Coordinates of C-alpha atoms in Angstrom, one line a residue:
Chain A
M57 CA -13.2 -19.6 19.6
K58 CA -15.5 -16.3 20.1
M59 CA -15.9 -14.3 16.8
F60 CA -14.2 -11.2 18.1
A61 CA -14.4 -9.8 14.8
P62 CA -15.7 -11.0 11.5
A63 CA -13.3 -13.0 9.7
A64 CA -12.0 -12.4 6.3
A65 CA -11.7 -15.9 5.8
A66 CA -15.1 -16.5 6.2
L67 CA -16.5 -13.8 4.3
A68 CA -14.2 -15.2 1.4
L69 CA -16.6 -18.3 1.6
M70 CA -19.7 -16.1 0.5
S71 CA -20.1 -15.5 -3.1
A72 CA -20.0 -11.7 -3.9
A73 CA -23.7 -11.6 -4.6
A74 CA -24.5 -13.1 -1.2
A75 CA -21.9 -10.7 0.4
A76 CA -23.7 -7.8 -1.6
Q77 CA -27.1 -8.9 -0.4
E78 CA -26.3 -8.9 3.4
A79 CA -27.7 -6.3 5.1
P80 CA -26.0 -4.0 6.5
L81 CA -22.8 -4.3 4.5
T82 CA -19.1 -4.6 5.8
P83 CA -16.0 -3.2 4.4
D84 CA -15.1 -6.6 3.4
A85 CA -18.3 -7.3 1.8
V86 CA -18.0 -4.4 -0.4
I87 CA -14.4 -5.4 -1.6
A88 CA -15.8 -9.0 -2.3
A89 CA -18.6 -7.2 -4.3
A90 CA -16.4 -5.0 -6.3
P91 CA -16.4 -5.5 -10.1
A92 CA -13.5 -6.8 -11.9
E93 CA -12.9 -3.2 -13.6
E94 CA -12.4 -1.6 -10.4
W95 CA -9.3 -3.7 -9.6
R96 CA -6.0 -2.2 -11.3
P97 CA -3.0 -4.5 -12.0
I98 CA 0.2 -3.5 -10.2
A99 CA 3.1 -3.7 -12.8
S100 CA 5.8 -6.4 -12.0
T101 CA 8.5 -3.7 -12.7
D102 CA 7.2 -1.9 -9.6
L103 CA 7.5 -5.0 -7.5
L104 CA 10.6 -6.0 -5.3
V105 CA 10.9 -9.7 -4.3
M106 CA 13.0 -10.1 -1.3
D107 CA 14.1 -13.7 -0.4
L108 CA 15.2 -14.2 3.2
A109 CA 17.2 -17.2 4.2
A110 CA 14.4 -20.2 5.5
D111 CA 13.1 -19.9 8.7
A112 CA 14.4 -22.7 11.6
A113 CA 11.8 -25.0 10.2
G114 CA 13.1 -24.5 6.4
S115 CA 10.5 -22.8 5.0
P116 CA 10.9 -20.1 2.7
R117 CA 10.7 -16.5 3.7
R118 CA 9.6 -14.2 0.7
V119 CA 8.6 -10.5 1.0
V120 CA 7.1 -8.6 -1.8
I121 CA 7.3 -4.8 -1.7
Q122 CA 5.6 -2.5 -4.0
L123 CA 7.4 0.7 -5.1
L124 CA 5.8 4.0 -5.1
P125 CA 5.2 5.3 -8.6
A126 CA 6.9 8.3 -9.9
P127 CA 6.8 11.5 -9.1
F128 CA 6.7 10.0 -5.4
S129 CA 10.1 9.5 -3.9
A130 CA 11.5 9.0 -7.6
G131 CA 15.0 9.7 -6.7
W132 CA 15.2 6.7 -3.9
T133 CA 13.1 4.4 -5.9
S134 CA 15.5 5.1 -8.9
N135 CA 18.5 4.1 -6.6
I136 CA 16.7 1.1 -5.3
R137 CA 16.1 -0.1 -8.7
Q138 CA 19.8 0.5 -9.8
L139 CA 20.8 -1.6 -6.5
V140 CA 18.5 -4.3 -7.4
A141 CA 20.0 -4.3 -11.0
A142 CA 23.4 -4.8 -9.3
R143 CA 22.2 -7.5 -7.1
W144 CA 23.4 -5.0 -4.5
W145 CA 21.4 -6.7 -1.7
D146 CA 22.2 -10.0 -1.9
G147 CA 24.2 -11.4 0.9
T148 CA 23.1 -8.4 3.2
S149 CA 20.9 -8.7 6.2
V150 CA 17.8 -7.8 8.2
Y151 CA 19.9 -6.7 11.4
R152 CA 17.7 -4.5 13.4
V153 CA 14.3 -5.2 14.6
V154 CA 12.4 -3.1 17.2
D155 CA 8.9 -4.1 18.4
N156 CA 6.2 -1.7 17.5
W157 CA 8.5 0.2 15.2
V158 CA 10.7 -1.3 12.5
A159 CA 12.7 -4.3 10.8
Q160 CA 15.6 -2.8 9.1
W161 CA 18.0 -4.2 6.4
G162 CA 21.0 -3.4 4.0
G163 CA 23.0 -0.4 4.1
D164 CA 26.6 0.7 3.2
E165 CA 28.2 -0.4 6.7
E166 CA 27.6 -3.9 5.1
K167 CA 28.8 -3.4 1.7
P168 CA 30.3 -0.7 -0.3
L169 CA 27.6 1.3 -2.6
P170 CA 28.0 1.2 -6.0
P171 CA 28.8 4.1 -8.0
G172 CA 26.1 6.6 -9.6
L173 CA 23.5 6.6 -7.0
I174 CA 21.5 10.1 -6.9
E175 CA 21.8 12.3 -3.8
V176 CA 18.1 13.2 -3.2
P177 CA 17.4 16.5 -1.4
E178 CA 14.9 16.9 1.5
A179 CA 12.6 18.9 -0.6
A180 CA 11.4 15.5 -2.4
Y181 CA 10.1 14.4 0.7
V182 CA 6.9 16.3 -0.6
T183 CA 5.8 16.3 -4.3
A184 CA 4.0 19.2 -6.0
T185 CA 1.2 18.5 -7.9
E186 CA 0.0 20.2 -10.9
A187 CA -3.2 22.4 -10.2
G188 CA -6.4 20.5 -11.2
D189 CA -9.6 21.2 -12.2
A190 CA -12.4 23.5 -10.7
E191 CA -12.5 21.4 -7.6
G192 CA -8.7 20.9 -7.4
R193 CA -8.8 17.1 -7.6
D194 CA -6.8 16.1 -10.7
F195 CA -3.1 15.1 -9.9
V196 CA -0.5 14.5 -12.2
L197 CA 1.1 11.5 -10.9
T198 CA 1.9 9.2 -14.0
P199 CA 1.5 9.9 -17.7
E200 CA -2.3 9.4 -16.9
R201 CA -4.0 12.1 -14.6
E202 CA -4.7 10.4 -11.3
E203 CA -7.5 11.4 -9.1
I204 CA -7.1 12.3 -5.6
V205 CA -9.6 11.2 -3.1
V206 CA -9.7 13.1 0.0
N207 CA -10.3 11.3 3.2
R208 CA -12.9 13.6 4.7
W209 CA -12.4 12.1 8.3
L210 CA -10.1 14.4 10.6
D211 CA -6.3 13.4 11.1
P212 CA -4.2 14.6 13.5
Y213 CA -1.3 14.9 11.3
A214 CA -2.6 16.4 8.1
V215 CA -5.5 16.4 5.4
T216 CA -5.2 12.8 3.9
G217 CA -6.4 11.1 1.0
F218 CA -5.8 8.5 -1.6
V219 CA -4.4 8.5 -5.0
A220 CA -3.5 5.8 -7.3
G221 CA -4.0 3.0 -4.6
W222 CA -1.7 4.9 -2.3
P223 CA -2.4 6.7 1.2
V224 CA -1.3 10.3 1.3
G225 CA -1.0 13.4 3.2
L226 CA -2.0 16.9 1.1
G227 CA -0.6 20.0 1.9
E228 CA -1.6 23.6 1.6
E229 CA -4.9 23.4 -0.5
D230 CA -5.7 19.8 -1.3
G231 CA -4.0 18.5 -4.2
R232 CA -1.4 21.1 -4.4
T233 CA 1.2 19.2 -2.3
A234 CA 1.2 15.5 -1.6
W235 CA 3.5 12.8 0.3
P236 CA 3.4 9.2 1.2
V237 CA 2.6 8.2 4.7
H238 CA 3.8 5.7 7.2
C239 CA 1.4 3.1 7.8
Y240 CA 1.8 -0.3 8.8
G241 CA 3.9 -2.2 6.2
A242 CA 5.2 1.1 4.8
V243 CA 8.9 0.8 3.5
G244 CA 11.3 3.9 3.9
V245 CA 14.7 4.8 3.5
A246 CA 17.2 4.9 6.5
R247 CA 19.2 8.0 6.8
D248 CA 21.9 9.8 9.3
L249 CA 20.7 13.2 10.7
S250 CA 19.3 16.0 8.3
P251 CA 20.2 16.8 6.1
D252 CA 21.2 13.4 5.1
T253 CA 18.3 11.7 3.2
G254 CA 19.6 8.1 2.5
S255 CA 20.5 6.5 -0.7
G256 CA 17.9 3.7 -0.3
S257 CA 20.3 1.2 0.1
E258 CA 19.3 1.0 3.7
L259 CA 15.4 0.4 4.1
Y260 CA 13.0 -0.5 6.9
A261 CA 9.7 -1.8 6.9
V262 CA 7.0 -0.6 9.8
I263 CA 5.9 -3.3 11.9
G264 CA 3.7 -1.5 14.4
H265 CA 1.5 1.4 15.0
A266 CA 1.6 4.0 12.1
P267 CA 4.7 6.5 13.1
R268 CA 3.0 9.6 11.3
Q269 CA 5.7 11.9 12.7
L270 CA 8.3 10.3 10.4
D271 CA 5.8 11.6 7.4
R272 CA 7.7 14.5 5.4
N273 CA 11.0 13.5 7.6
I274 CA 12.1 10.7 5.9
A275 CA 11.4 9.0 2.5
V276 CA 8.7 6.5 2.2
V277 CA 9.6 4.3 -1.1
G278 CA 6.8 1.6 -0.9
R279 CA 5.0 -1.0 1.0
V280 CA 5.1 -4.5 1.9
I281 CA 2.0 -6.4 0.0
E282 CA 3.3 -10.1 0.8
G283 CA 5.2 -11.4 3.6
I284 CA 5.2 -8.8 6.1
E285 CA 4.8 -11.4 8.9
H286 CA 8.2 -12.7 7.7
L287 CA 9.6 -9.2 9.2
A288 CA 7.1 -8.7 11.9
T289 CA 7.7 -12.0 13.5
L290 CA 11.6 -11.6 13.6
P291 CA 12.9 -11.9 17.1
R292 CA 13.6 -8.2 18.6
G293 CA 17.0 -7.1 18.6
R294 CA 18.5 -6.6 22.1
G295 CA 21.5 -4.5 21.1
E296 CA 21.5 -0.5 21.0
A297 CA 18.7 0.6 19.0
G298 CA 17.3 -3.0 18.5
V299 CA 20.3 -3.9 16.4
Y300 CA 20.9 -7.8 16.9
A301 CA 23.7 -7.8 19.6
D302 CA 24.9 -11.1 18.1
P303 CA 25.6 -10.8 14.6
A304 CA 25.0 -14.5 14.1
R305 CA 21.1 -13.5 14.8
R306 CA 21.1 -11.4 11.6
V307 CA 18.5 -12.9 9.0
P308 CA 20.6 -13.4 5.6
I309 CA 18.8 -11.7 2.4
L310 CA 19.7 -14.3 -0.3
S311 CA 18.3 -12.2 -3.1
V312 CA 16.3 -9.2 -4.0
R313 CA 15.1 -9.0 -7.9
M314 CA 12.4 -7.3 -9.5
A315 CA 9.3 -9.5 -10.2
S316 CA 9.8 -8.7 -13.8
D317 CA 13.3 -10.3 -14.0
L318 CA 11.8 -13.5 -12.6
P319 CA 11.0 -16.4 -14.8
E320 CA 7.0 -16.0 -15.5
A321 CA 6.0 -18.8 -13.6
E322 CA 7.7 -17.5 -10.4
R323 CA 6.4 -14.0 -10.9
P324 CA 3.9 -12.8 -8.2
S325 CA 1.1 -10.8 -9.5
F326 CA -1.2 -8.5 -7.5
E327 CA -3.8 -6.1 -8.0
Y328 CA -5.2 -3.1 -6.2
L329 CA -8.6 -1.6 -5.8
D330 CA -9.1 1.9 -7.7
T331 CA -9.1 4.5 -4.8
A332 CA -11.0 6.4 -7.1
S333 CA -13.8 3.8 -7.7
K334 CA -17.2 3.8 -6.1
S335 CA -16.3 0.6 -4.2
F336 CA -13.5 2.3 -2.5
A337 CA -15.5 5.1 -1.5
R338 CA -18.1 2.8 -0.1
Y339 CA -15.4 0.9 1.6
L340 CA -13.7 3.9 3.4
G341 CA -17.2 5.2 4.4
L342 CA -17.9 1.7 6.1
R343 CA -14.4 1.7 7.8
A344 CA -15.4 5.0 9.4
N345 CA -18.9 3.8 10.3
R346 CA -19.1 0.4 10.9
K347 CA -22.7 -0.8 12.1
D348 CA -23.6 -4.4 11.7
S349 CA -24.0 -7.5 13.8
F350 CA -20.6 -6.9 15.3
Y351 CA -20.3 -3.3 15.6
Q352 CA -22.9 -1.5 17.5
V353 CA -21.0 2.1 17.9
P354 CA -19.9 3.6 14.7
A355 CA -16.6 5.3 15.3
G356 CA -17.5 8.5 13.1
G357 CA -13.9 8.5 11.5
V358 CA -10.9 6.4 10.1
D359 CA -7.1 7.4 9.8
V360 CA -6.0 7.0 6.9
C361 CA -3.9 4.0 7.8
N362 CA -7.0 2.3 9.3
A363 CA -8.4 2.0 5.8
P364 CA -5.8 0.1 3.9
V365 CA -6.1 0.0 0.2
P366 CA -7.3 -3.4 -0.7
I367 CA -4.9 -5.5 -2.5
R368 CA -5.3 -9.1 -3.8
K369 CA -3.5 -11.6 -5.8
A370 CA -4.5 -10.9 -9.4
P371 CA -7.0 -13.7 -10.8
E372 CA -5.2 -16.3 -12.9
Chain B
M262 CA 23.9 1.6 10.4
K263 CA 21.7 4.5 9.8
M264 CA 20.5 6.3 12.9
F265 CA 16.8 6.4 11.1
A266 CA 15.4 7.6 14.7
P267 CA 17.2 8.6 17.7
A268 CA 17.7 5.5 20.0
A269 CA 16.2 5.2 23.1
A270 CA 19.0 3.5 24.3
A271 CA 21.6 6.1 23.4
L272 CA 19.4 8.6 25.4
A273 CA 19.4 6.3 28.4
L274 CA 23.2 6.9 28.6
M275 CA 22.8 10.6 29.0
S276 CA 22.2 11.8 32.5
A277 CA 18.7 13.5 33.0
A278 CA 20.5 16.8 33.6
A279 CA 22.4 16.5 30.4
A280 CA 19.3 15.6 28.6
A281 CA 17.6 18.5 29.7
Q282 CA 20.3 20.8 28.8
E283 CA 20.2 19.5 25.2
A284 CA 18.2 21.7 23.0
P285 CA 15.7 21.0 21.2
L286 CA 14.4 18.7 23.8
T287 CA 13.0 15.4 22.2
P288 CA 10.2 13.2 24.2
D289 CA 12.6 10.8 25.1
A290 CA 14.8 13.4 27.1
V291 CA 11.8 14.8 28.4
I292 CA 10.9 11.3 30.1
A293 CA 14.3 10.9 31.2
A294 CA 14.4 14.1 32.9
A295 CA 11.2 13.8 34.6
P296 CA 11.5 14.0 38.3
A297 CA 10.9 10.7 40.4
E298 CA 7.7 12.4 42.0
E299 CA 5.9 12.4 38.6
W300 CA 6.3 8.6 38.5
R301 CA 3.4 6.7 40.1
P302 CA 3.7 3.0 41.1
I303 CA 1.6 0.4 39.5
A304 CA 0.1 -1.9 42.0
S305 CA 1.3 -5.3 42.1
T306 CA -2.4 -6.2 42.8
D307 CA -3.3 -4.8 39.4
L308 CA -0.8 -6.8 37.3
L309 CA -1.3 -10.2 35.6
V310 CA 1.6 -12.2 34.9
M311 CA 1.3 -14.9 32.1
D312 CA 3.8 -17.5 31.4
L313 CA 4.1 -19.1 27.9
A314 CA 5.9 -22.3 27.1
A315 CA 9.6 -21.4 26.6
D316 CA 10.4 -20.8 22.7
A317 CA 12.2 -23.3 20.6
A318 CA 15.4 -21.9 22.1
G319 CA 14.4 -22.8 25.7
S320 CA 14.0 -19.1 26.4
P321 CA 11.2 -18.2 28.9
R322 CA 8.4 -16.1 27.6
R323 CA 6.7 -13.9 30.3
V324 CA 3.9 -11.4 29.4
V325 CA 3.0 -9.0 32.2
I326 CA -0.5 -6.8 31.4
Q327 CA -1.9 -4.3 33.6
L328 CA -5.2 -4.2 34.2
L329 CA -7.6 -0.9 33.9
P330 CA -8.4 0.5 37.2
A331 CA -12.2 0.7 38.3
P332 CA -14.5 1.9 37.3
F333 CA -13.5 1.2 33.7
S334 CA -14.4 -2.4 32.5
A335 CA -14.9 -3.3 36.1
G336 CA -17.4 -6.3 35.3
W337 CA -14.6 -7.9 33.1
T338 CA -11.7 -7.1 35.4
S339 CA -13.5 -8.8 38.2
N340 CA -14.3 -11.8 36.5
I341 CA -10.5 -11.8 35.0
R342 CA -9.2 -11.6 38.8
Q343 CA -11.5 -14.6 39.7
L344 CA -10.4 -16.6 36.5
V345 CA -6.7 -15.8 37.8
A346 CA -7.6 -17.2 41.6
A347 CA -9.2 -20.3 40.0
R348 CA -5.7 -20.9 38.0
W349 CA -8.2 -21.1 35.1
W350 CA -6.0 -20.4 32.4
D351 CA -3.3 -22.5 33.2
G352 CA -3.2 -25.2 30.4
T353 CA -5.2 -23.2 27.8
S354 CA -3.3 -21.9 25.0
V355 CA -2.7 -18.8 22.6
Y356 CA -4.4 -20.2 19.3
R357 CA -5.1 -17.2 17.1
V358 CA -2.6 -14.9 15.8
V359 CA -3.5 -12.6 12.9
D360 CA -1.0 -10.1 11.4
N361 CA -1.5 -6.3 12.4
W362 CA -4.5 -7.3 14.2
V363 CA -4.3 -9.6 17.6
A364 CA -2.9 -12.8 19.4
Q365 CA -5.7 -14.3 21.4
W366 CA -6.0 -16.8 24.2
G367 CA -8.1 -18.7 26.4
G368 CA -11.8 -19.1 26.0
D369 CA -14.6 -21.5 27.1
E370 CA -13.9 -24.0 24.0
E371 CA -10.9 -24.7 25.6
K372 CA -12.2 -25.2 29.2
P373 CA -15.4 -24.9 31.1
L374 CA -15.8 -21.6 33.0
P375 CA -16.1 -21.6 36.8
P376 CA -19.4 -20.4 38.2
G377 CA -20.1 -17.1 39.4
L378 CA -18.9 -15.0 36.5
I379 CA -20.5 -11.7 36.1
E380 CA -22.5 -10.9 33.0
V381 CA -21.7 -7.7 31.6
P382 CA -24.1 -5.4 29.5
E383 CA -22.6 -3.7 26.7
A384 CA -23.7 -0.3 28.3
A385 CA -20.4 -0.9 30.5
Y386 CA -18.3 -0.4 27.5
V387 CA -18.7 3.3 28.3
T388 CA -18.1 5.0 31.8
A389 CA -20.0 7.9 33.1
T390 CA -17.8 10.3 34.9
E391 CA -18.9 12.7 37.5
A392 CA -19.3 16.4 36.5
G393 CA -16.1 18.0 37.6
D394 CA -14.9 21.5 38.6
A395 CA -15.9 24.7 36.5
E396 CA -13.5 23.7 33.8
G397 CA -15.2 20.1 33.9
R398 CA -11.8 18.3 34.4
D399 CA -12.1 16.5 37.5
F400 CA -13.2 12.8 37.1
V401 CA -14.0 10.2 39.7
L402 CA -12.1 7.3 38.8
T403 CA -10.7 5.9 42.2
P404 CA -11.2 6.9 45.4
E405 CA -9.0 9.7 44.6
R406 CA -10.0 12.3 42.0
E407 CA -8.0 12.0 38.9
E408 CA -7.6 14.5 36.5
I409 CA -8.4 14.0 32.6
V410 CA -5.8 15.5 30.3
V411 CA -7.7 16.2 27.1
N412 CA -5.4 15.6 24.0
R413 CA -5.9 18.6 22.2
W414 CA -4.8 17.4 18.7
L415 CA -7.7 16.2 16.2
D416 CA -8.3 12.7 16.5
P417 CA -10.6 10.6 13.6
Y418 CA -12.5 8.7 16.2
A419 CA -13.3 11.2 19.1
V420 CA -12.1 13.7 21.6
T421 CA -9.4 11.9 23.3
G422 CA -7.4 12.1 26.6
F423 CA -5.4 10.4 29.4
V424 CA -6.6 9.7 32.9
A425 CA -4.4 8.0 35.5
G426 CA -1.8 6.9 33.2
W427 CA -4.4 5.5 30.5
P428 CA -5.5 6.7 27.1
V429 CA -9.1 7.3 26.4
G430 CA -11.8 8.7 24.3
L431 CA -14.0 11.2 25.8
G432 CA -18.0 11.8 24.9
E433 CA -20.4 14.2 24.8
E434 CA -18.8 17.1 26.9
D435 CA -15.1 16.4 27.9
G436 CA -15.1 14.6 31.3
R437 CA -18.9 13.3 31.1
T438 CA -18.3 9.9 29.5
A439 CA -14.9 8.1 28.9
W440 CA -13.9 4.8 27.6
P441 CA -10.4 2.9 27.4
V442 CA -9.1 2.8 23.6
H443 CA -7.7 0.1 21.5
C444 CA -4.0 1.1 21.2
Y445 CA -0.9 -1.3 20.3
G446 CA -0.6 -3.7 23.3
A447 CA -4.1 -3.1 24.3
V448 CA -5.5 -6.3 26.1
G449 CA -9.6 -7.0 25.1
V450 CA -12.3 -9.2 26.0
A451 CA -13.3 -11.5 22.8
R452 CA -16.9 -12.1 22.4
D453 CA -19.8 -13.4 20.2
L454 CA -22.0 -11.3 18.2
S455 CA -23.8 -8.4 20.0
P456 CA -25.4 -8.2 22.5
D457 CA -22.6 -10.7 24.0
T458 CA -19.9 -9.0 25.4
G459 CA -17.6 -11.8 26.6
S460 CA -16.8 -13.0 29.9
G461 CA -13.2 -12.3 30.0
S462 CA -12.1 -15.9 29.8
E463 CA -10.9 -15.2 26.1
L464 CA -8.5 -12.6 25.5
Y465 CA -6.7 -10.8 23.0
A466 CA -3.9 -8.4 22.7
V467 CA -3.3 -5.8 19.9
I468 CA -0.2 -6.7 17.7
G469 CA -0.6 -4.0 15.2
H470 CA -1.9 -0.6 14.2
A471 CA -4.5 0.6 16.7
P472 CA -7.9 -1.0 15.7
R473 CA -9.7 2.3 17.0
Q474 CA -13.1 1.0 15.5
L475 CA -13.2 -1.5 18.2
D476 CA -13.5 1.3 20.9
R477 CA -17.0 1.1 22.6
N478 CA -17.7 -2.1 20.6
I479 CA -15.6 -4.5 22.9
A480 CA -14.2 -4.3 26.3
V481 CA -10.6 -3.0 26.8
V482 CA -9.3 -4.4 30.0
G483 CA -6.0 -3.5 30.3
R484 CA -2.4 -3.6 28.3
V485 CA 0.5 -5.5 28.1
I486 CA 3.5 -3.5 29.7
E487 CA 6.1 -6.2 29.2
G488 CA 6.7 -9.2 27.1
I489 CA 4.2 -7.8 24.0
E490 CA 7.1 -9.2 21.5
H491 CA 6.4 -13.0 22.7
L492 CA 2.9 -12.3 21.4
A493 CA 3.7 -10.1 18.2
T494 CA 6.4 -12.4 17.2
L495 CA 4.4 -15.7 17.3
P496 CA 3.9 -17.3 13.7
R497 CA 0.8 -16.1 12.2
G498 CA -2.2 -18.7 12.0
R499 CA -3.1 -20.2 8.6
G500 CA -6.6 -21.6 9.6
E501 CA -9.9 -19.6 9.6
A502 CA -9.8 -16.3 11.1
G503 CA -6.0 -16.7 11.9
V504 CA -6.3 -19.8 14.1
Y505 CA -3.6 -22.0 14.2
A506 CA -4.9 -24.8 11.7
D507 CA -2.6 -27.4 13.4
P508 CA -3.6 -27.5 17.2
A509 CA 0.1 -28.6 18.0
R510 CA 1.0 -25.0 16.9
R511 CA -0.9 -23.6 19.9
V512 CA 1.3 -21.9 22.3
P513 CA 0.5 -23.3 25.7
I514 CA 0.0 -21.0 28.4
L515 CA 1.8 -22.5 31.8
S516 CA 0.4 -20.3 34.2
V517 CA -1.7 -16.6 34.8
R518 CA -1.0 -15.3 38.4
M519 CA -1.4 -11.8 40.2
A520 CA 2.1 -10.5 40.5
S521 CA 1.1 -9.9 44.0
D522 CA 0.8 -13.6 44.4
L523 CA 4.2 -14.2 43.5
P524 CA 7.2 -14.5 45.8
E525 CA 8.3 -11.1 46.3
A526 CA 11.7 -11.5 44.7
E527 CA 9.9 -12.6 41.4
R528 CA 7.4 -9.9 41.5
P529 CA 7.7 -7.4 38.7
S530 CA 7.4 -3.7 39.5
F531 CA 6.6 -0.9 37.3
E532 CA 5.4 2.9 37.4
Y533 CA 4.0 5.3 34.9
L534 CA 4.6 8.9 34.3
D535 CA 1.6 10.8 35.8
T536 CA -0.4 11.7 32.9
A537 CA -1.5 15.0 34.7
S538 CA 2.3 15.9 35.2
K539 CA 4.1 18.8 33.7
S540 CA 6.4 16.4 32.0
F541 CA 3.8 14.3 30.2
A542 CA 2.1 17.5 29.0
R543 CA 5.7 18.7 27.4
Y544 CA 6.1 14.9 26.2
L545 CA 2.8 15.0 24.6
G546 CA 3.6 18.5 23.1
L547 CA 6.7 17.1 21.6
R548 CA 5.3 14.1 20.2
A549 CA 3.0 16.1 18.3
N550 CA 5.8 18.6 17.2
R551 CA 9.0 16.9 16.8
K552 CA 11.9 19.4 15.5
D553 CA 15.4 18.5 16.3
S554 CA 18.5 17.1 14.6
F555 CA 16.5 14.4 13.0
Y556 CA 13.0 15.8 12.5
Q557 CA 12.8 18.6 10.4
V558 CA 9.1 18.9 9.7
P559 CA 7.0 18.7 13.1
A560 CA 3.7 16.9 12.5
G561 CA 1.4 19.5 14.0
G562 CA -0.7 16.5 15.8
V563 CA -0.2 13.2 17.3
D564 CA -3.1 10.4 17.9
V565 CA -3.7 9.2 21.3
C566 CA -2.2 5.8 20.7
N567 CA 1.3 7.3 19.1
A568 CA 1.9 9.0 22.5
P569 CA 2.3 5.9 24.4
V570 CA 2.2 6.4 28.1
P571 CA 5.6 6.1 29.6
I572 CA 6.1 2.9 31.8
R573 CA 9.4 1.8 33.3
K574 CA 10.7 -0.8 35.7
A575 CA 10.4 0.9 39.4
P576 CA 14.0 1.8 40.8
E577 CA 14.9 -0.6 43.1

C-alpha cells in the first residue's frame, strides 16, 4: 500500500508528546497534542441515537447525531426533541439515497405528525447575534458568551467561521448574523417549496461534497458525529429523485432516542475541540497550509467544510 | 416525500423547450436546453472500464473512468494505458475505503509491475500553458487550442476555471499554469512520501468532500463518470488507514479495459457539455446564484467542485 496520505491511525499510535516534537507539524499531530482543557464535552441531551435495522451480515447500524445548540435552528430542534420523546421515528425508514448528495428519512407521508409542532419562519435560517466587543467577536449563543472564530481564508459562499464547535456562515459584519453551513455529515430538514420550512420530521444527512447552495435556504439542525458510513454506504435509490423504487429496499429505523434517555452504560459520550482554543487555530492554519513529508505545496487556504471540527469519544 | 431539492429526474421529463420557458431558470434546465452542438464526445480511447466482482446480490459493478487529456498528467496516464494493455489490474482489488475520503485499488504490493513505466517528476503536477491572446485566454491543451474559462467566484485554494471539460486550478496569471483539481469522483495516483510520485498502478477515487489540499501534491489522472456508487458504497475499512483488516473483504477487480477495446455493442459512450459554451457559462452562473421556487437566498458564489461539468450518455 502506498501511503497516499498520512494515516490518522498511524498518528494515533504516536504519543502526544512525540507528535508535538515531530517537525513540521501536521493537523492530526496538533489534535493529538491538544491539552485536555481544550476539549469540551458534548451534552448527552444534545445527542440523537438512531438505530437502523441490522445490515445483511447482521451487524448493528447506529448513527449518532449532535443537535445544534440554540439559538441556531431552535424551532426545528425543539420539534425534533418532541418527535423523539413521542418515539415518532420508530418504524419509519431511510427511503431516499442520492450519490454525492443525501440520505433521507422519516416524513409525514410515513406517519401522521403529532400535534403541537412549531411552524418555523424562513427568517430563522439565519440567527441574529448580539453586537460584541470592540472587535465584534462576542456572540451570544448559549447562556455563556461564545467566541466566533473567523476563518480568514477566502470562501466562495460567505465569510465563514466557527462558534461553539460548529462551522458557520457570517453575514453583514462578522458576528452580526450567523447560520450553520452544509458540510459532509450535516443533518438538515427536508421541506416543500418556499415558504414551507419543514417540520423537522423528515431529515437528511449530506453524504457528498458540501452543498453550500443550501445554506440559508433550508434548516441545518445538526451533524452526524458517528456512524455516517451507515448512511453513506446505503445503495443509491433508482426511483424518482433517488427514492428506493422498491419499498422493500427502504432501511427500517428501529428507534431514535436522546442519548440522555439511554441506560448510562449504553450512552455514547463525545467531546469536541474548542474552536476558540489555540490548538484549533493551529489546526486550522495547518489545514490551510500543509507542508510536511507528504505535502510539498501548501494550498494557502481551506474551506470551512474541509477543516472538520475535531470530535472524539470522551476518555473514560 | 418532501421535495428537498428539485429532482433532476423530474426535469428530465420536461422537454428542453418547456424547461427553457420556465422562469426562473435552474442549472438543470439550462443543461436540458443546451443545443446538441454544445455537447462534445468523450473518446472511447480515453475511457477505462473497470469491472468489479458482482455484489452480494449478484449485480454487476462497472466503473467508468475518463482519463485526463494530455498534457495534464501525461506521464501517469501513459503508464496507466500501458498497465491496461498488459491487463495488469485484472485480479487486483479495492482494498482500502475511508469514509469522506477515498476508495483505493491496485498497487505494486499486489503484483510486480511490468518494465517500462515512466518515472514522472513532481514538476508534472502542474502544467505550463502557452501564453494566449491579448486576454491570455488561449491554452494549448490538445492539438486544438482549448479555451480556459475562469470561474470568477472566489476560491479558498486558487484561481480556478474549466478547460476542455475539466475543472482546473490556475497559477500565476490565469492561463500560464494549470493543474487538475480533486473534486468528488476524481481519480488520483497513490504514492509514497515526496519525491515519490507514484507509477499510476495504485489509484484512488475521491468519495467525499473535495480534498483540495491534495492539488499539486499528487497526480490527478481522471474522474469516475459512471458507477462511482460502486466505490462510494463499499464498506469502510477498519484496518490501519482504512485498509480492509480482513483480506477476504477486498473487492476483486475482474478486469480493466479501454472502452475502445471492448466490442462495439458493449462500448460505453459519453459526451460532456463544452465548458467554453454559452450554456455552461449560464449553468455556472446559476450554480452560484440559485433563485427559484426552491432557493430563496442565492449564495453569490460556487466552488469549482460544486459545479460539476455536465456529462451524459451520448444519444444513440
